[in-house]
PDB file of C-alpha atoms in Angstrom:
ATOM      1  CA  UNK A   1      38.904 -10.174 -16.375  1.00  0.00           C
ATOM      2  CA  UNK A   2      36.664  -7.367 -14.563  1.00  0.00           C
ATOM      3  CA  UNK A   3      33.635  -8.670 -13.274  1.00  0.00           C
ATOM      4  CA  UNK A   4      30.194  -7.367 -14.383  1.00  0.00           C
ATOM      5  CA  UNK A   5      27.916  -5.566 -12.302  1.00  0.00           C
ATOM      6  CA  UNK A   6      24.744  -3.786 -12.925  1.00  0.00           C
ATOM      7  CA  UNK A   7      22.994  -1.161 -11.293  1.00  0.00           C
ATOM      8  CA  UNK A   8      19.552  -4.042 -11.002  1.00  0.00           C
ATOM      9  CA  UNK A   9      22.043  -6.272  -9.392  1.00  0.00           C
ATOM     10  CA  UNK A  10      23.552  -4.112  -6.987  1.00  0.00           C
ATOM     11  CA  UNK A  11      19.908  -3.436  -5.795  1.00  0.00           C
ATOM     12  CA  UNK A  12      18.906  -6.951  -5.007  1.00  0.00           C
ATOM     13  CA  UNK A  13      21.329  -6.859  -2.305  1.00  0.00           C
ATOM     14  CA  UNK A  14      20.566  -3.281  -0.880  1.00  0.00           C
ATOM     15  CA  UNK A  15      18.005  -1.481  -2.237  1.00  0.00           C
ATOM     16  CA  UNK A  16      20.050   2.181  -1.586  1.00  0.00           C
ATOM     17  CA  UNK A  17      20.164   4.051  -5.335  1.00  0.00           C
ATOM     18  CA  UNK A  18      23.151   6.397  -3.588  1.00  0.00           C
ATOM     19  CA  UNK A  19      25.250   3.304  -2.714  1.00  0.00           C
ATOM     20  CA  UNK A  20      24.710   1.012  -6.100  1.00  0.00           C
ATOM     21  CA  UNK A  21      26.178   4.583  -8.128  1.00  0.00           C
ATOM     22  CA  UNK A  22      28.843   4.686  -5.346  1.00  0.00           C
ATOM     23  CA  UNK A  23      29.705   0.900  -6.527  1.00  0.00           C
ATOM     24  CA  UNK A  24      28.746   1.255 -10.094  1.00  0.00           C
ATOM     25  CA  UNK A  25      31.791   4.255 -10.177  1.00  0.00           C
ATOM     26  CA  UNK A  26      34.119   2.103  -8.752  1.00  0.00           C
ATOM     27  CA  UNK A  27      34.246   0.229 -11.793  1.00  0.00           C
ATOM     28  CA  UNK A  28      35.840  -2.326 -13.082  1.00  0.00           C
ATOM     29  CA  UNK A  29      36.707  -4.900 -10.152  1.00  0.00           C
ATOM     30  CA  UNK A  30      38.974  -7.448 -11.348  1.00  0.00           C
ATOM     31  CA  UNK A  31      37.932  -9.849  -8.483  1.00  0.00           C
ATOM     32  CA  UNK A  32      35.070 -10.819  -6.096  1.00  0.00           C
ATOM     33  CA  UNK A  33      37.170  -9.420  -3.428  1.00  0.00           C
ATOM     34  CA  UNK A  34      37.711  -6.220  -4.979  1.00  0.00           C
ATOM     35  CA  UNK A  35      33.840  -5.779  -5.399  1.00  0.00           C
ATOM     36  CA  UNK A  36      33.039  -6.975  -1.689  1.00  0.00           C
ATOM     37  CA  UNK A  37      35.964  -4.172  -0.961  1.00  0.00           C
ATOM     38  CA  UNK A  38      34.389  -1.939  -3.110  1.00  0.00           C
ATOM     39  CA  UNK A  39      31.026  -2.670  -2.267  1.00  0.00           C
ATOM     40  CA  UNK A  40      31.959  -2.008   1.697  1.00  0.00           C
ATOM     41  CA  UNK A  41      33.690   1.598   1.235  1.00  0.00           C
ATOM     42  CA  UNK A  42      30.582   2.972  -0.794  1.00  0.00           C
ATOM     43  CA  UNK A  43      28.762   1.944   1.962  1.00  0.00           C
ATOM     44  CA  UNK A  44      30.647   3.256   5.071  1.00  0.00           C
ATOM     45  CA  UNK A  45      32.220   6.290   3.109  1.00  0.00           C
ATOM     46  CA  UNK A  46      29.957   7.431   0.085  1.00  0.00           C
ATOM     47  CA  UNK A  47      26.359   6.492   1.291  1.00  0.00           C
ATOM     48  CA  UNK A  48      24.599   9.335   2.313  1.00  0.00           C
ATOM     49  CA  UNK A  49      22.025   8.356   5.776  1.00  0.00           C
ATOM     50  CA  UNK A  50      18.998   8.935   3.133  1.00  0.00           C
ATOM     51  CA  UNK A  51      20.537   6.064   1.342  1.00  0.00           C
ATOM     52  CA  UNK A  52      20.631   4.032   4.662  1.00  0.00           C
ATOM     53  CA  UNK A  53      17.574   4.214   5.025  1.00  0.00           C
ATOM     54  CA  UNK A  54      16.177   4.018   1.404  1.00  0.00           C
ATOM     55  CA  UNK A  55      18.245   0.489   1.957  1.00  0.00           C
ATOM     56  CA  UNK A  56      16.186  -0.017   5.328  1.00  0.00           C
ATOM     57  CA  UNK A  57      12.923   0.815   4.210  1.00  0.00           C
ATOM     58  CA  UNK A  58      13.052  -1.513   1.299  1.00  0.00           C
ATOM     59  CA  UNK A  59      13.303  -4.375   3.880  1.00  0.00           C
ATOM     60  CA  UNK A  60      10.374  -6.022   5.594  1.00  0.00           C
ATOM     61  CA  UNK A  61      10.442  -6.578   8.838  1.00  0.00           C
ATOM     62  CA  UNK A  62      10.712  -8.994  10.405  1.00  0.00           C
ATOM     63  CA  UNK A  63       8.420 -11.837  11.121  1.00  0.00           C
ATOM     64  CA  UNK A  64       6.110  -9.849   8.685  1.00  0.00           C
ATOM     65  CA  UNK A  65       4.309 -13.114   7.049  1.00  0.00           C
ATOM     66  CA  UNK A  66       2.308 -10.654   4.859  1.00  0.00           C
ATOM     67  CA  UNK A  67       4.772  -8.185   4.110  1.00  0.00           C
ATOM     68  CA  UNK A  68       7.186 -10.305   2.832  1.00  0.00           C
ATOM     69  CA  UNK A  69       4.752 -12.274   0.464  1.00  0.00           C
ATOM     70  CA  UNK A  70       3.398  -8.932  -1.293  1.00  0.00           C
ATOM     71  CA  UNK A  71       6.811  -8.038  -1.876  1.00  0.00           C
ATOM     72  CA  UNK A  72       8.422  -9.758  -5.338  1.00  0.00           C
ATOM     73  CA  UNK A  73      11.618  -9.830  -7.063  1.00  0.00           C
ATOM     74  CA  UNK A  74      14.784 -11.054  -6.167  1.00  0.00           C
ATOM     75  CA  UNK A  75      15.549  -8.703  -3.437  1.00  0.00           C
ATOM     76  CA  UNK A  76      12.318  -9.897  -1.412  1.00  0.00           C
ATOM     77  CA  UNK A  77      13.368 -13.882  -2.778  1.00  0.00           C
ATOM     78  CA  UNK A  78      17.032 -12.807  -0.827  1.00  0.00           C
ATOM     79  CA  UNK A  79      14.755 -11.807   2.137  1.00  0.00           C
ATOM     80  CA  UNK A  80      12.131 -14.701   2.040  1.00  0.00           C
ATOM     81  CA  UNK A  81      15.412 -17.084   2.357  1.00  0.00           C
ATOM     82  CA  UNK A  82      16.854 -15.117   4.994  1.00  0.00           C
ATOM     83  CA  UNK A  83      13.460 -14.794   7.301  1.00  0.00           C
ATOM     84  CA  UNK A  84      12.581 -18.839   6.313  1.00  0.00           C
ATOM     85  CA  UNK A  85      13.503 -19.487   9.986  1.00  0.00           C
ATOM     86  CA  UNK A  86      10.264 -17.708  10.990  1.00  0.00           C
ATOM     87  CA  UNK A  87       8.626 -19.211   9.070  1.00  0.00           C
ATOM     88  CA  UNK A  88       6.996 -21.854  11.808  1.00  0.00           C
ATOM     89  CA  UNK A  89       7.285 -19.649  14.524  1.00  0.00           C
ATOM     90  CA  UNK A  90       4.342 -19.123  16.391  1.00  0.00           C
ATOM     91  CA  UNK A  91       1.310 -16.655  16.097  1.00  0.00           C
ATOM     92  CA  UNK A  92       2.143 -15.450  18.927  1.00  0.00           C
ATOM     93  CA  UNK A  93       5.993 -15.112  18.659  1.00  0.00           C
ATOM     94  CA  UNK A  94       5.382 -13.228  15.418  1.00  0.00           C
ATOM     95  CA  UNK A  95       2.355 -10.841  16.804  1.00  0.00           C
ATOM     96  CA  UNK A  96       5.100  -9.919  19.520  1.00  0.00           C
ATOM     97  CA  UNK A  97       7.588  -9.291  17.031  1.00  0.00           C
ATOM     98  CA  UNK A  98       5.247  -6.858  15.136  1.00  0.00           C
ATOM     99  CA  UNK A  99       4.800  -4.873  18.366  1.00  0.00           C
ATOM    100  CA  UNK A 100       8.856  -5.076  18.901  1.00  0.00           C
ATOM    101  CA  UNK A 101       9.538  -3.993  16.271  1.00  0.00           C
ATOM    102  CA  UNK A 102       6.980  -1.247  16.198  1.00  0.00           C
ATOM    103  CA  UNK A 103       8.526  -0.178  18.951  1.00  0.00           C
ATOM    104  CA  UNK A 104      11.713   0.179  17.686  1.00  0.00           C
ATOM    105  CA  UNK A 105      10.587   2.010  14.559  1.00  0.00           C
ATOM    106  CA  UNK A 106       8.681   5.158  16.806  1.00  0.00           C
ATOM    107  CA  UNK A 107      11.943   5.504  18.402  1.00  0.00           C
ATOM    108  CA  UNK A 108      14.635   5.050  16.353  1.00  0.00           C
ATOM    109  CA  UNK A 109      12.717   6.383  13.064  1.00  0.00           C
ATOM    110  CA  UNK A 110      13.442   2.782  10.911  1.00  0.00           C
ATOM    111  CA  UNK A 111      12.828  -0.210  10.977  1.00  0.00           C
ATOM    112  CA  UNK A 112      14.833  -3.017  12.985  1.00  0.00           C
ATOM    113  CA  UNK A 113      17.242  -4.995  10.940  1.00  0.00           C
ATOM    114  CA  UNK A 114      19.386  -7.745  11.641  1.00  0.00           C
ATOM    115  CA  UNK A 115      20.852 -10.845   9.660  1.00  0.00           C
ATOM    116  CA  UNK A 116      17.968 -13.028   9.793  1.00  0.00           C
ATOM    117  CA  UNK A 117      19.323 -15.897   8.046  1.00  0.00           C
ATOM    118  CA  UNK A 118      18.776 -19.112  10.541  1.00  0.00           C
ATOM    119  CA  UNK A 119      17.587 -16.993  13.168  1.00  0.00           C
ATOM    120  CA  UNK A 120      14.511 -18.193  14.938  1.00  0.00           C
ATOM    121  CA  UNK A 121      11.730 -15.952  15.122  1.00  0.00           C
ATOM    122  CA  UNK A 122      12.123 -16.236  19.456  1.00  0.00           C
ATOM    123  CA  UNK A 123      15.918 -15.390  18.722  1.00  0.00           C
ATOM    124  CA  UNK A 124      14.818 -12.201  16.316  1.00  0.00           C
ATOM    125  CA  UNK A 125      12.180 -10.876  19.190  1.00  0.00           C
ATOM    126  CA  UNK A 126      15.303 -11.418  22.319  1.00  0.00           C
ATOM    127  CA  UNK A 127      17.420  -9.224  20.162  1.00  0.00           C
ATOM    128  CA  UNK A 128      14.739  -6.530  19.412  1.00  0.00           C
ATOM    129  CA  UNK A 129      14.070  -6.566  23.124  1.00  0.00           C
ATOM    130  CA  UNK A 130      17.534  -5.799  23.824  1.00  0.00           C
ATOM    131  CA  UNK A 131      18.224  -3.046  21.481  1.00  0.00           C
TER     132      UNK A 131
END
């Protein structure tokens, strides 16, 4: 039995309109695996770089207290949960992050992103620092 999958799914979970089509087309998965699979290749093989970084600028960054709470649906609910780490991190920590990750934007042109999910908001700023 294929598995469904919409286009307002696909874009809960990365906000790129290039790679949901490139899943949507590789229609029907008859598995979870087969979508991941799926899922995967559009992204490494069929994305375009302006669909990278559609997908990046959707995110907030992070540490961004206010960004994150003007955002709504489930793609910022997916983010809230994954950036809840930060959540009692202090002033301080997150005002440093900001500027981090400021940083990183003028030079690399995007914004920083990483797999927030249980990260600490000291942890997030060490690995800005590094890149």
């Amino acid at each position: 039995m294929a598995i469904p999958v919409s286009r307002e799914t696909l874009l809960t979970c990365c906000h790129s309109g290039a790679w949901a089509d490139a899943v949507l087309a590789k229609q029907p998965f008859q598995s979870m695996e087969k979508l991941i699979e799926g899922a995967r290749s559009a992204w490494w093989n069929e994305t375009p770089i302006t669909g990278w970084l559609e997908a990046f600028a959707a995110h907030p960054r992070l540490g961004d207290r206010r960004g994150l709470a003007q955002r709504s649906g489930a793609f910022s609910d997916l983010s809230r949960d994954e950036q809840s780490s930060a959540a009692g991190a202090a002033e301080a920590t997150l005002a440093a992050l900001a500027d981090w990750n400021a940083r990183y934007e003028a030079r690399f042109g995007h914004i920083f992103i990483a797999c927030a999910a249980g990260t600490p908001a000291d942890r997030m700023l060490a690995m800005v620092k590094q890149r």
